[in-house]
Structure formats: structure tokens, C-alpha cells
Short mmCIF file of C-alpha atoms in Angstrom, two decimals:
data_model
loop_
_atom_site.label_atom_id
_atom_site.label_comp_id
_atom_site.label_asym_id
_atom_site.label_seq_id
_atom_site.Cartn_x
_atom_site.Cartn_y
_atom_site.Cartn_z
CA MET L 1 -90.11 4.05 -23.90
CA SER L 2 -86.57 5.07 -23.04
CA THR L 3 -83.80 2.50 -23.09
CA ARG L 4 -81.29 4.67 -21.29
CA HIS L 5 -79.11 3.02 -18.69
CA VAL L 6 -78.81 4.97 -15.42
CA ALA L 7 -76.29 3.98 -12.75
CA VAL L 8 -77.13 5.18 -9.24
CA VAL L 9 -74.34 5.21 -6.66
CA GLY L 10 -75.75 5.01 -3.15
CA ALA L 11 -79.00 3.37 -1.99
CA GLY L 12 -79.94 5.72 0.82
CA PRO L 13 -83.06 7.93 0.70
CA ALA L 14 -81.74 9.94 -2.28
CA GLY L 15 -80.39 7.00 -4.28
CA LEU L 16 -83.45 4.82 -3.77
CA ALA L 17 -85.74 7.67 -4.85
CA ALA L 18 -83.53 8.27 -7.89
CA ALA L 19 -83.76 4.61 -8.89
CA GLN L 20 -87.54 4.59 -8.50
CA ALA L 21 -87.96 7.73 -10.62
CA ALA L 22 -85.57 6.51 -13.32
CA LEU L 23 -87.52 3.25 -13.57
CA ALA L 24 -90.77 5.20 -13.82
CA ALA L 25 -89.24 7.15 -16.72
CA GLY L 26 -88.52 3.88 -18.54
CA ALA L 27 -84.77 3.53 -17.96
CA ARG L 28 -82.75 0.48 -17.01
CA VAL L 29 -81.17 1.05 -13.61
CA THR L 30 -78.13 -0.33 -11.84
CA LEU L 31 -78.33 0.52 -8.15
CA LEU L 32 -75.04 0.25 -6.25
CA ASP L 33 -74.25 0.42 -2.56
CA SER L 34 -71.37 -0.71 -0.39
CA ALA L 35 -73.81 -2.01 2.24
CA ASP L 36 -75.68 -5.30 2.01
CA GLN L 37 -79.09 -3.61 2.38
CA PRO L 38 -80.53 -0.41 0.93
CA GLY L 39 -81.59 2.47 3.16
CA GLY L 40 -78.32 4.10 4.18
CA GLN L 41 -77.72 5.25 7.73
CA TYR L 42 -81.20 6.77 7.97
CA HIS L 43 -83.01 3.46 7.44
CA ARG L 44 -80.37 1.15 8.85
CA MET L 45 -82.01 -2.00 10.21
CA LEU L 46 -81.17 -5.04 12.27
CA PRO L 47 -80.28 -8.23 10.41
CA GLU L 48 -83.46 -10.28 9.86
CA PRO L 49 -82.63 -13.04 12.41
CA TYR L 50 -82.25 -10.47 15.20
CA ARG L 51 -85.36 -8.39 14.66
CA ALA L 52 -87.50 -8.68 17.76
CA THR L 53 -89.16 -5.31 17.24
CA ARG L 54 -90.93 -4.22 14.10
CA PRO L 55 -88.83 -1.54 12.33
CA GLU L 56 -91.81 0.81 11.88
CA ARG L 57 -91.97 1.22 15.66
CA LEU L 58 -88.45 2.60 15.76
CA GLN L 59 -87.99 4.51 12.50
CA HIS L 60 -89.79 7.49 11.02
CA GLY L 61 -91.13 6.84 7.53
CA TRP L 62 -90.33 3.13 7.61
CA ARG L 63 -93.47 1.95 5.82
CA ALA L 64 -92.97 4.32 2.89
CA PHE L 65 -89.32 3.31 2.67
CA ASP L 66 -90.19 -0.39 2.74
CA ARG L 67 -92.71 0.03 -0.08
CA ARG L 68 -90.16 1.93 -2.18
CA ARG L 69 -87.47 -0.62 -1.45
CA ARG L 70 -89.64 -3.56 -2.51
CA ARG L 71 -90.84 -1.77 -5.62
CA VAL L 72 -87.35 -0.85 -6.79
CA LEU L 73 -85.51 -4.06 -5.95
CA GLY L 74 -88.27 -6.19 -7.44
CA HIS L 75 -88.49 -4.25 -10.71
CA PRO L 76 -87.45 -6.26 -13.80
CA ARG L 77 -85.39 -3.34 -15.16
CA CYS L 78 -83.44 -2.81 -11.93
CA ALA L 79 -80.16 -4.55 -11.17
CA TRP L 80 -79.46 -4.30 -7.42
CA TRP L 81 -75.77 -4.71 -6.59
CA PRO L 82 -75.15 -4.70 -2.82
CA GLU L 83 -71.67 -4.78 -1.30
CA THR L 84 -70.37 -2.96 -4.38
CA SER L 85 -67.83 -0.15 -4.22
CA VAL L 86 -66.94 2.39 -6.89
CA TRP L 87 -63.16 2.54 -6.70
CA ALA L 88 -62.61 4.91 -9.63
CA LEU L 89 -64.36 7.04 -12.23
CA GLU L 90 -62.62 7.29 -15.60
CA CYS L 91 -63.52 10.44 -17.52
CA PRO L 92 -63.68 10.14 -21.33
CA ASP L 93 -61.50 12.20 -23.65
CA GLU L 94 -64.51 14.33 -24.59
CA PRO L 95 -66.92 15.74 -21.98
CA GLY L 96 -69.36 13.02 -21.04
CA VAL L 97 -70.41 10.42 -18.50
CA PRO L 98 -67.44 8.76 -16.77
CA ARG L 99 -66.76 5.05 -16.96
CA VAL L 100 -67.56 3.45 -13.57
CA HIS L 101 -65.02 0.99 -12.13
CA LEU L 102 -66.51 -1.35 -9.52
CA LEU L 103 -65.57 -3.98 -6.98
CA ARG L 104 -68.31 -6.45 -6.02
CA GLY L 105 -68.16 -8.44 -2.82
CA PRO L 106 -67.58 -7.89 0.91
CA ALA L 107 -64.84 -5.33 1.58
CA ASP L 108 -62.96 -7.82 3.76
CA GLY L 109 -63.49 -10.73 1.35
CA GLY L 110 -60.80 -12.25 -0.79
CA ALA L 111 -62.77 -12.87 -3.98
CA ARG L 112 -64.11 -9.49 -5.00
CA GLY L 113 -64.94 -9.21 -8.69
CA ARG L 114 -63.87 -6.22 -10.72
CA LEU L 115 -66.40 -4.84 -13.23
CA VAL L 116 -66.89 -1.81 -15.45
CA LEU L 117 -70.08 0.06 -16.31
CA ASP L 118 -70.60 2.59 -19.12
CA PRO L 119 -73.98 4.13 -18.25
CA ASP L 120 -75.83 6.78 -20.25
CA ALA L 121 -76.26 8.81 -17.07
CA LEU L 122 -74.84 8.68 -13.57
CA VAL L 123 -76.54 9.73 -10.32
CA LEU L 124 -74.18 10.28 -7.39
CA ALA L 125 -75.91 9.93 -4.01
CA ALA L 126 -73.03 8.78 -1.82
CA GLY L 127 -74.20 10.67 1.26
CA ALA L 128 -71.99 12.01 4.03
CA HIS L 129 -70.13 10.85 7.11
CA ASP L 130 -69.61 12.33 10.55
CA ARG L 131 -67.31 15.25 10.99
CA VAL L 132 -65.44 15.10 14.30
CA LEU L 133 -63.16 17.89 15.46
CA PRO L 134 -60.05 16.72 17.30
CA PHE L 135 -59.58 17.37 21.01
CA PRO L 136 -57.18 15.96 23.61
CA GLY L 137 -57.95 12.27 24.10
CA TRP L 138 -60.28 11.78 21.13
CA GLU L 139 -58.10 8.89 19.95
CA LEU L 140 -58.82 6.83 23.09
CA PRO L 141 -60.81 3.58 22.75
CA GLY L 142 -64.37 4.27 23.80
CA VAL L 143 -64.62 7.54 21.88
CA PHE L 144 -67.03 7.03 18.97
CA THR L 145 -68.40 9.19 16.22
CA ALA L 146 -72.11 9.76 16.73
CA GLY L 147 -72.89 7.95 13.48
CA ALA L 148 -70.83 4.89 14.40
CA ALA L 149 -72.54 4.62 17.78
CA GLN L 150 -75.94 4.86 16.13
CA ALA L 151 -74.99 2.30 13.48
CA LEU L 152 -73.98 -0.20 16.15
CA ALA L 153 -77.18 0.42 18.11
CA LYS L 154 -79.53 0.31 15.11
CA GLY L 155 -77.76 -2.28 12.99
CA GLU L 156 -76.43 -4.70 15.63
CA ARG L 157 -78.16 -3.79 18.91
CA VAL L 158 -74.70 -3.26 20.39
CA VAL L 159 -74.34 -0.59 23.07
CA VAL L 160 -71.10 1.38 23.05
CA GLY L 161 -71.21 1.80 26.82
CA ASP L 162 -73.33 1.92 29.95
CA ARG L 163 -72.54 5.53 30.90
CA VAL L 164 -72.45 7.64 27.76
CA VAL L 165 -72.08 11.36 27.04
CA ILE L 166 -73.17 12.67 23.63
CA ALA L 167 -71.61 15.95 22.50
CA GLY L 168 -71.27 18.07 19.38
CA THR L 169 -73.71 20.17 17.43
CA GLY L 170 -76.85 19.73 15.37
CA PRO L 171 -80.18 17.92 15.68
CA PHE L 172 -78.60 14.62 14.61
CA LEU L 173 -77.52 14.18 18.23
CA LEU L 174 -81.17 13.57 19.15
CA PRO L 175 -81.74 10.39 17.10
CA VAL L 176 -78.32 9.16 18.22
CA ALA L 177 -79.41 9.52 21.84
CA ALA L 178 -82.70 7.81 21.03
CA SER L 179 -80.95 4.84 19.40
CA LEU L 180 -78.60 4.41 22.36
CA LEU L 181 -81.45 4.59 24.86
CA GLU L 182 -83.50 2.06 22.88
CA ALA L 183 -80.47 -0.26 22.84
CA GLY L 184 -80.01 -0.06 26.62
CA SER L 185 -77.33 2.59 27.22
CA ARG L 186 -77.64 5.21 29.93
CA VAL L 187 -77.11 8.64 28.40
CA LEU L 188 -75.73 10.90 31.12
CA GLU L 189 -76.16 14.14 29.17
CA LEU L 190 -76.50 15.54 25.68
CA LEU L 191 -74.37 18.61 24.96
CA GLU L 192 -75.00 21.11 22.14
CA ALA L 193 -71.90 23.25 21.65
CA ASN L 194 -73.65 26.35 20.33
CA PRO L 195 -75.14 28.74 22.90
CA ALA L 196 -78.90 29.10 23.16
CA GLY L 197 -78.80 32.49 21.43
CA THR L 198 -77.10 31.10 18.33
CA VAL L 199 -79.48 28.15 18.09
CA ALA L 200 -82.57 30.32 18.67
CA ARG L 201 -81.56 32.94 16.09
CA GLY L 202 -80.97 30.28 13.47
CA TRP L 203 -84.26 28.49 13.96
CA ALA L 204 -86.36 31.62 14.60
CA ARG L 205 -85.38 33.33 11.34
CA ARG L 206 -88.46 33.48 9.08
CA PRO L 207 -90.40 31.09 11.32
CA TRP L 208 -93.29 30.78 8.83
CA GLN L 209 -91.00 28.73 6.59
CA LEU L 210 -90.93 25.98 9.23
CA ALA L 211 -94.58 25.20 8.44
CA ALA L 212 -93.34 23.23 5.44
CA HIS L 213 -91.45 20.90 7.77
CA GLY L 214 -94.26 19.76 10.06
CA GLY L 215 -92.98 16.21 10.00
CA LYS L 216 -89.76 17.29 11.65
CA ALA L 217 -91.75 18.85 14.48
CA GLY L 218 -93.30 15.46 15.13
CA GLU L 219 -89.85 13.83 15.16
CA LEU L 220 -88.59 16.49 17.59
CA ALA L 221 -91.55 15.92 19.89
CA GLY L 222 -90.89 12.18 19.89
CA TYR L 223 -87.20 12.58 20.71
CA THR L 224 -87.98 15.15 23.42
CA ALA L 225 -90.50 12.83 25.05
CA LEU L 226 -88.02 9.95 25.01
CA LEU L 227 -85.26 12.07 26.58
CA LEU L 228 -87.64 13.33 29.25
CA ARG L 229 -88.81 9.80 30.00
CA HIS L 230 -85.21 8.71 30.54
CA ARG L 231 -84.35 11.96 32.36
CA VAL L 232 -81.51 12.86 30.02
CA PRO L 233 -80.36 16.46 30.60
CA CYS L 234 -79.76 18.52 27.44
CA ARG L 235 -77.35 21.43 27.81
CA VAL L 236 -76.56 24.10 25.24
CA GLY L 237 -73.38 26.14 25.01
CA ARG L 238 -71.30 23.31 26.47
CA THR L 239 -69.21 20.55 24.93
CA VAL L 240 -66.48 18.01 25.60
CA VAL L 241 -63.03 19.59 25.28
CA ALA L 242 -60.95 16.62 26.51
CA ALA L 243 -61.19 12.90 27.18
CA ARG L 244 -59.01 11.05 29.69
CA GLY L 245 -58.34 7.48 30.67
CA ASP L 246 -55.79 4.72 31.11
CA GLY L 247 -56.06 2.62 27.97
CA ARG L 248 -59.65 3.75 27.23
CA VAL L 249 -61.88 6.69 27.99
CA GLU L 250 -62.79 6.90 31.68
CA GLU L 251 -63.79 10.55 32.06
CA VAL L 252 -64.48 13.60 29.94
CA VAL L 253 -63.92 17.28 30.58
CA THR L 254 -66.79 19.51 29.53
CA ALA L 255 -66.74 23.29 29.41
CA ARG L 256 -69.01 26.18 28.55
CA LEU L 257 -68.34 27.82 25.19
CA ARG L 258 -68.67 31.31 23.82
CA PRO L 259 -70.45 31.77 20.46
CA ASP L 260 -67.11 31.38 18.65
CA TRP L 261 -66.54 28.10 20.55
CA SER L 262 -63.71 29.46 22.69
CA VAL L 263 -63.74 27.98 26.21
CA VAL L 264 -65.04 30.11 29.07
CA PRO L 265 -62.32 29.80 31.75
CA GLY L 266 -63.38 28.26 35.03
CA THR L 267 -66.39 26.38 33.62
CA GLU L 268 -64.64 23.02 33.20
CA ARG L 269 -66.37 20.01 34.72
CA THR L 270 -65.34 16.33 34.84
CA VAL L 271 -67.80 13.50 34.18
CA ALA L 272 -67.05 9.78 34.64
CA VAL L 273 -68.02 7.79 31.53
CA ASP L 274 -67.24 4.54 29.76
CA ALA L 275 -68.12 5.86 26.28
CA LEU L 276 -68.25 9.20 24.49
CA CYS L 277 -70.11 9.95 21.24
CA VAL L 278 -69.20 13.10 19.33
CA GLY L 279 -70.40 14.67 16.10
CA HIS L 280 -69.77 18.15 14.76
CA GLY L 281 -71.92 17.98 11.66
CA PHE L 282 -71.25 16.09 8.44
CA SER L 283 -68.67 15.96 5.68
CA PRO L 284 -70.11 15.06 2.27
CA GLN L 285 -68.43 12.16 0.50
CA LEU L 286 -67.02 14.08 -2.45
CA GLU L 287 -64.40 11.63 -3.76
CA LEU L 288 -66.55 10.53 -6.71
CA PRO L 289 -67.91 13.96 -7.69
CA VAL L 290 -64.37 15.35 -7.58
CA ALA L 291 -63.10 12.40 -9.64
CA ALA L 292 -65.81 13.13 -12.22
CA GLY L 293 -64.71 16.77 -12.38
CA CYS L 294 -67.89 18.21 -10.83
CA ALA L 295 -67.68 21.81 -9.66
CA LEU L 296 -68.06 22.47 -5.95
CA ARG L 297 -69.69 25.32 -4.06
CA GLY L 298 -68.34 26.67 -0.80
CA THR L 299 -70.36 27.29 2.36
CA PRO L 300 -69.22 28.50 5.80
CA GLY L 301 -69.05 24.90 7.04
CA ALA L 302 -68.11 22.66 4.13
CA GLU L 303 -68.00 22.22 0.38
CA PHE L 304 -70.78 20.53 -1.59
CA VAL L 305 -71.44 19.56 -5.19
CA ALA L 306 -72.83 22.43 -7.23
CA VAL L 307 -76.00 21.47 -9.14
CA ASP L 308 -78.50 23.34 -11.29
CA ASP L 309 -82.27 23.34 -10.99
CA ASP L 310 -82.36 19.84 -12.52
CA GLN L 311 -79.74 18.39 -10.10
CA LEU L 312 -77.27 18.27 -13.00
CA THR L 313 -73.63 18.88 -12.09
CA SER L 314 -71.07 20.70 -14.23
CA CYS L 315 -70.14 17.31 -15.74
CA PRO L 316 -72.49 16.34 -18.61
CA GLY L 317 -74.74 13.40 -17.76
CA VAL L 318 -73.72 13.36 -14.08
CA TYR L 319 -76.40 14.23 -11.51
CA ALA L 320 -76.03 14.57 -7.75
CA ALA L 321 -78.59 14.26 -4.95
CA GLY L 322 -78.75 14.03 -1.20
CA GLU L 323 -76.13 15.10 1.27
CA VAL L 324 -73.39 15.55 -1.34
CA THR L 325 -75.31 18.70 -2.40
CA GLY L 326 -76.21 19.87 1.13
CA VAL L 327 -77.31 18.43 4.47
CA ALA L 328 -81.08 18.98 4.60
CA GLY L 329 -82.54 15.69 5.87
CA ALA L 330 -84.14 12.63 4.32
CA PRO L 331 -87.27 14.28 2.80
CA ALA L 332 -85.18 16.78 0.85
CA ALA L 333 -82.79 14.01 -0.20
CA ARG L 334 -85.70 11.98 -1.55
CA ALA L 335 -86.99 14.97 -3.53
CA GLU L 336 -83.55 15.63 -5.01
CA GLY L 337 -83.09 11.96 -5.82
CA ALA L 338 -86.45 11.71 -7.58
CA LEU L 339 -85.66 14.80 -9.67
CA ALA L 340 -82.21 13.52 -10.57
CA GLY L 341 -83.39 10.02 -11.42
CA TRP L 342 -86.29 11.15 -13.62
CA LEU L 343 -84.18 13.63 -15.61
CA ALA L 344 -81.17 11.31 -15.83
CA ALA L 345 -83.49 8.75 -17.43
CA GLY L 346 -84.60 11.26 -20.06
CA GLY L 347 -87.97 12.06 -18.48
CA ALA L 348 -89.83 15.18 -19.57
CA VAL L 349 -88.51 18.30 -17.84
CA ASP L 350 -92.03 19.78 -17.70
CA ALA L 351 -93.74 16.73 -16.18
CA PRO L 352 -96.40 17.87 -13.67
CA ALA L 353 -95.00 15.52 -11.00
CA LEU L 354 -91.77 17.52 -10.94
CA ARG L 355 -93.39 20.67 -9.56
CA PRO L 356 -93.97 19.34 -6.02
CA LEU L 357 -90.51 17.73 -6.12
CA ARG L 358 -88.85 21.04 -6.98
CA ARG L 359 -90.86 22.76 -4.26
CA ALA L 360 -89.82 20.15 -1.68
CA ARG L 361 -86.21 20.39 -2.86
CA ASP L 362 -86.21 24.19 -2.52
CA GLN L 363 -87.75 23.94 0.93
CA GLY L 364 -85.03 21.47 1.83
CA ARG L 365 -82.33 23.87 0.66
CA ALA L 366 -83.82 26.61 2.82
CA PHE L 367 -83.88 24.18 5.76
CA ALA L 368 -80.20 23.33 5.14
CA ALA L 369 -79.31 27.03 5.29
CA ARG L 370 -81.26 27.39 8.53
CA LEU L 371 -79.55 24.32 9.98
CA ALA L 372 -76.10 25.70 9.14
CA GLU L 373 -76.98 29.04 10.74
CA ALA L 374 -78.37 27.50 13.93
CA HIS L 375 -75.57 24.96 14.41
CA PRO L 376 -72.33 26.42 12.99
CA VAL L 377 -68.85 25.23 13.89
CA GLY L 378 -67.21 28.09 15.77
CA ALA L 379 -63.93 29.43 14.41
CA ALA L 380 -62.13 29.30 17.79
CA TRP L 381 -62.35 25.52 18.32
CA PRO L 382 -58.57 25.04 17.64
CA GLY L 383 -58.07 26.68 21.04
CA TRP L 384 -59.01 23.30 22.56
CA LEU L 385 -55.90 21.71 21.10
CA ARG L 386 -52.59 21.17 22.87
CA PRO L 387 -49.26 20.62 21.08
CA ASP L 388 -49.47 16.86 21.73
CA THR L 389 -53.11 16.53 20.65
CA VAL L 390 -53.43 13.91 17.92
CA VAL L 391 -54.96 15.37 14.77
CA CYS L 392 -54.58 12.42 12.37
CA ARG L 393 -55.39 9.25 14.28
CA CYS L 394 -54.20 6.89 11.54
CA GLU L 395 -50.65 8.29 11.50
CA GLU L 396 -50.71 9.70 15.08
CA THR L 397 -49.74 13.14 13.79
CA ASP L 398 -50.01 15.70 16.57
CA TYR L 399 -50.93 19.36 16.35
CA ALA L 400 -47.36 20.57 16.87
CA SER L 401 -46.08 18.51 13.93
CA LEU L 402 -48.88 19.79 11.73
CA CYS L 403 -48.10 23.41 12.64
CA ARG L 404 -44.42 22.88 11.86
CA ALA L 405 -45.27 21.50 8.44
CA ALA L 406 -47.68 24.37 7.76
CA GLY L 407 -45.13 26.95 8.85
CA ASN L 408 -42.44 25.53 6.59
CA ALA L 409 -42.48 27.51 3.35
CA VAL L 410 -41.43 24.42 1.39
CA GLY L 411 -44.11 22.25 2.98
CA ARG L 412 -47.04 24.57 2.35
CA GLY L 413 -47.99 22.64 -0.76
CA SER L 414 -50.61 20.04 0.16
CA HIS L 415 -48.62 17.04 -1.11
CA VAL L 416 -45.32 18.14 0.43
CA GLY L 417 -47.07 18.99 3.69
CA LYS L 418 -48.63 15.53 3.81
CA LEU L 419 -45.27 13.87 3.35
CA GLU L 420 -43.71 15.99 6.09
CA SER L 421 -46.47 15.60 8.69
CA ARG L 422 -47.91 12.22 7.50
CA ALA L 423 -51.41 13.60 8.18
CA GLY L 424 -53.94 12.01 5.84
CA LEU L 425 -51.65 9.20 4.64
CA GLY L 426 -53.08 6.42 6.81
CA PRO L 427 -55.75 3.80 6.08
CA CYS L 428 -58.61 6.34 5.87
CA GLN L 429 -56.60 8.47 3.40
CA GLY L 430 -57.77 11.68 5.05
CA ARG L 431 -61.49 10.94 4.96
CA ILE L 432 -61.78 11.72 8.68
CA CYS L 433 -59.04 14.29 9.22
CA GLY L 434 -58.71 15.74 5.71
CA PRO L 435 -61.02 18.80 6.00
CA THR L 436 -59.77 19.49 9.53
CA VAL L 437 -56.12 19.27 8.49
CA ALA L 438 -56.80 21.58 5.55
CA GLN L 439 -58.41 24.11 7.89
CA LEU L 440 -55.67 23.94 10.51
CA THR L 441 -52.80 24.19 8.02
CA ALA L 442 -54.45 27.11 6.23
CA ARG L 443 -54.52 29.19 9.42
CA PRO L 444 -50.79 29.69 10.00
CA ALA L 445 -50.11 29.82 6.26
CA GLY L 446 -52.64 32.58 5.74
CA ARG L 447 -54.57 30.69 3.04
CA PRO L 448 -58.38 30.46 2.82
CA ALA L 449 -59.59 27.26 4.44
CA GLU L 450 -62.01 24.79 2.94
CA GLY L 451 -65.56 25.98 3.38
CA THR L 452 -64.76 29.66 2.79
CA PRO L 453 -67.79 31.09 1.00
CA ALA L 454 -67.28 31.45 -2.75
CA THR L 455 -68.99 33.69 -5.26
CA GLY L 456 -70.05 30.69 -7.32
CA PRO L 457 -69.22 27.10 -8.30
CA ARG L 458 -65.55 26.37 -8.82
CA PRO L 459 -63.60 23.37 -10.08
CA PRO L 460 -62.35 21.00 -7.35
CA ALA L 461 -58.77 21.60 -6.25
CA SER L 462 -56.41 18.87 -7.43
CA GLY L 463 -54.73 18.70 -4.04
CA GLY L 464 -57.83 19.18 -1.92
CA PRO L 465 -58.90 16.85 0.90
CA HIS L 466 -61.42 15.07 -1.33
CA HIS L 467 -59.15 14.46 -4.32
CA ARG L 468 -58.50 10.71 -4.56
CA PRO L 469 -57.97 9.14 -7.98
CA ILE L 470 -58.55 5.78 -6.28
CA ALA L 471 -61.71 6.42 -4.29
CA GLN L 472 -61.77 3.13 -2.36
CA PRO L 473 -59.03 0.69 -1.30
CA ILE L 474 -58.27 -1.94 -3.93
CA ARG L 475 -55.81 -4.80 -3.69
CA LEU L 476 -53.00 -5.04 -6.23
CA GLY L 477 -54.28 -8.42 -7.34
CA GLU L 478 -57.74 -6.98 -7.97
CA LEU L 479 -56.24 -4.06 -9.86
CA ALA L 480 -54.19 -6.39 -12.08
CA ALA L 481 -57.11 -8.69 -12.88
CA ALA L 482 -59.14 -8.08 -16.01
CA PRO L 483 -62.69 -6.86 -15.41
CA ALA L 484 -65.30 -9.63 -15.40
CA PRO L 485 -68.26 -9.53 -17.79
CA VAL L 486 -71.22 -7.55 -16.45
CA PRO L 487 -73.72 -10.11 -15.04
CA ASP L 488 -76.79 -8.39 -16.48
CA ARG L 489 -76.63 -8.88 -20.24
CA SER L 490 -79.16 -6.10 -20.74
CA ILE L 491 -76.51 -3.60 -19.63
CA SER L 492 -74.08 -3.15 -22.50
CA ARG L 493 -70.59 -1.73 -22.49
CA THR L 494 -70.51 0.01 -25.84
CA ARG L 495 -70.39 3.69 -25.09
CA HIS L 496 -66.61 4.09 -24.67
CA PRO L 497 -64.29 2.65 -27.30
CA LYS L 498 -61.29 3.19 -25.05
CA THR L 499 -59.20 0.10 -24.40
CA GLU L 500 -59.34 -1.17 -20.81
CA GLN L 501 -56.21 -0.24 -18.90
CA SER L 502 -55.17 -1.07 -15.37
#
């Protein structure tokens, strides 16, 4: 039986499946997640004392997830480390698995412990976060990302408002609306930015392939029934182009859009709200793959980690699964995670159980391509912006300042441009605005923006929006402290002879 040590970063659907498969292959597993419970956003649950409703009544696939969670966390060869952040990956001198630098403890706590792991293989399943395009007023209190609103509703039973508009693009808006309705909000309308023709062409292409995703049809039917029961109007080809209010959002301006997302003049309409939820797709969390040196592949909407048929990245011993490789939903993420975990643990590449996993993974990739085609981000969305529109909320950098920095020949370098405009230098370090800033600054400078299709995998750019040598915030005192011994004595630290350096 294998004695390989596999570290899995992320305990969502992909990471949990990777841990389960690695354990089945005989490996020792360290499962890490910054949250206090596994499941990720997809299986986010109420704290135990506040659960009045059984989770299986509210979440698709809950029973299967609960069985997997109990099996993995209760396994004698699995070390489950909640509230643990990977703040850096240290690549060895020779190509190989990076050293993993960790912080254990609540992010706002004062006694986080610093540790180091030297695994035989690393599975990166960090997931993705909401992408939100800027528009006038998006910095007002009461404007939420769709994912944040859902997290509050699912994880805390907190409603973001009584009169809510949900806007953006993609089917993720449907479960967000469902979570808000279940929590007690009144959803005034749900707006899909892409016109009906764009959505229909994307989903109608090769319709026979949708037969492999029958479960999603059931989810869609459930969401549709819930919206009809609450009389929530769903409108396509319309979105929120501005938010207004004195001290917080009080009204939103919606408008009809052309297929390129330019506003149709004269279609503006004002709606009184006390909360707005927006989501324009997802941005994969690429800080760790980029730090490991993994090659990326470009798509029309974003960049993702490039993997081979075994979920192996361009970095030896580093596998990737889930939304860092493409946004295809939880079933595809689980299939990718199971493949990555089994092979990272040294499992047989020709094992019969891998055939259905590869088939599900390939079906998921086809679904991701269909999703991107049906719900693209139109190229003309910057037409919504005004000179005083805030682009970077942390540093309050407006669109005019960003354009000046991009138009300055000296400031066209990413680092110089950041210093001049301050965009991306705030607390989030560009995680929210980084891809958008890169796209906006590339336009006047005539450079290809992030997400431009590439002919094949390419190394990550050193100055790109995902390049962060320190992936998570760390206090100077924590950085200066020597790493503590790894709690699990079965996990050794013998693979790298390099001396620990701060």
C-alpha cells in the first residue's frame, strides 16, 4: 500500500473528492481549507445551533456530500485542518512539488500558528470567487456580490435586504435568488444581461449533449418553480448599469443591452431597492497555481490552470481540479477531484473506476464551454462607466485615473501603472478588481487583455493580476516566527533539505 503524502488545498466538492480518492489509493492526506467546515460555497451550511431545517431539504446532493464528508474526515489517514490558509508556495531548486507554507487559526485571530508541509503530491482545488464588473454606484453599501449574498443567506440566515434586485449573467443567479427567497427576502426581479438569442444559441448547440446533465434539468425545474411561486420576474437582455443612494443603495438603473452589452438608449428604468446582488461569472483563484509555476490556458472570459488528461499541471507532482481549471459545476468538479486525488496518490492510471470519472470530466468540460458561450461577458460593458466611476474600491481609484495611467507610456508596465493609479494595492490586493483593471488598461494601450484565447498553455505572467508571492495576508510577527512542528507525526518533513528562511 502506498505511503505517499498528498496535500489537498480546498475542501469544496473537488477537494473533498480528491481527498476521498487519495485515501482509497492508500495515501496519507492532509486536507486544508480556510473555512471551519468542508463543502465550499456549494455545500455551505448553517452553524449547528441554528439549523431548524434539515440541510437535505435545501441543497442538491446533500446526502451524498454528507456521506463523503464523514468518510473522509473520520478516516485514520486523513488530517483535517480547518481555518488553515496557504500563504505561500516555495518551489524547490529542481522541478518538483513546492513546499507549502501554512497559517492555522481564524483569520482574525491573534494566535495563528505557522507550519510547513513537504508533501509528495499537491492537489490545488481552491475554487473561484465572484467576478463583478464595475458600474456607477457599485461601491455603495447595500451592493453585494451574488456569492456574498448567498453565503449570508445559507451560512447565517441573514437577509441582505427586503427589496432586492439580482443582476448579472449565468445560471448561478438562480440558486442565489432561491437562497434569498428561502431566507425571507423579496426578490423584485432577476436580470440576465445576455439577450435571449445569445442564451438560446449557447444552450441549443448540440442539444443531445445535454442528456448527460439530467440532474441539472431537475435543479432548473426546482428553481423555476420557486421563482414562479414567489412571482419573481426573470428578464433577459437587461442589467443594472448604475446604483444610486444617499449613504447606501436606494435605487438602481436598469437598461436593455445589445449582444455586445452596449446600452440601448431610451430603455433605462429606475427601481427602488434596499439591496442589489450582482455577479458576472467567476474568477478562478489562481494565486497558488501561479506561485507553483503552473501554465495557464486562455479562454474568451478568463484564464484557467492548464491540465492534462490526468489533471496534472505543468509543474511535476502538482494537480488541479475544480473551478481553477474551468467553471463546469459541482459534478464535474467532483470527477476532476477524484481523478486528481487517485493519481496524486500513485493509483493505477488504468484503474477501471477512472473510466466513468474521465467521461464525467469530459462532459463537464463540454458543459463549461456551452456555459461560456451562452453567458459571455460582452466586450462593450466599459461603456457603462463614467470618468468618476470607482474601479478599485479598496483604493477608490476611478476610471479616469486608470485611463491616465494606462495612457502614460511610462506607466504601461503593470507595476508602474499600479503605483500611479493605486488600483489593486488595497486590502484585497487586486483579487476583486485585478482582472478588470488588466482588461481596462489593455484597451487604451493596445495590448491583449487577460482572457484572450491562446493557441496553447503558457507560463503565467510575472506581473499578471494573479501573481502574488504572498498569497494570503500574514502579519509580520507571524512571518518572523519559526514554523511550529507539524501536529501529525505521521507527516514528515524530509523531502526538502533547504534551510527554513523567512
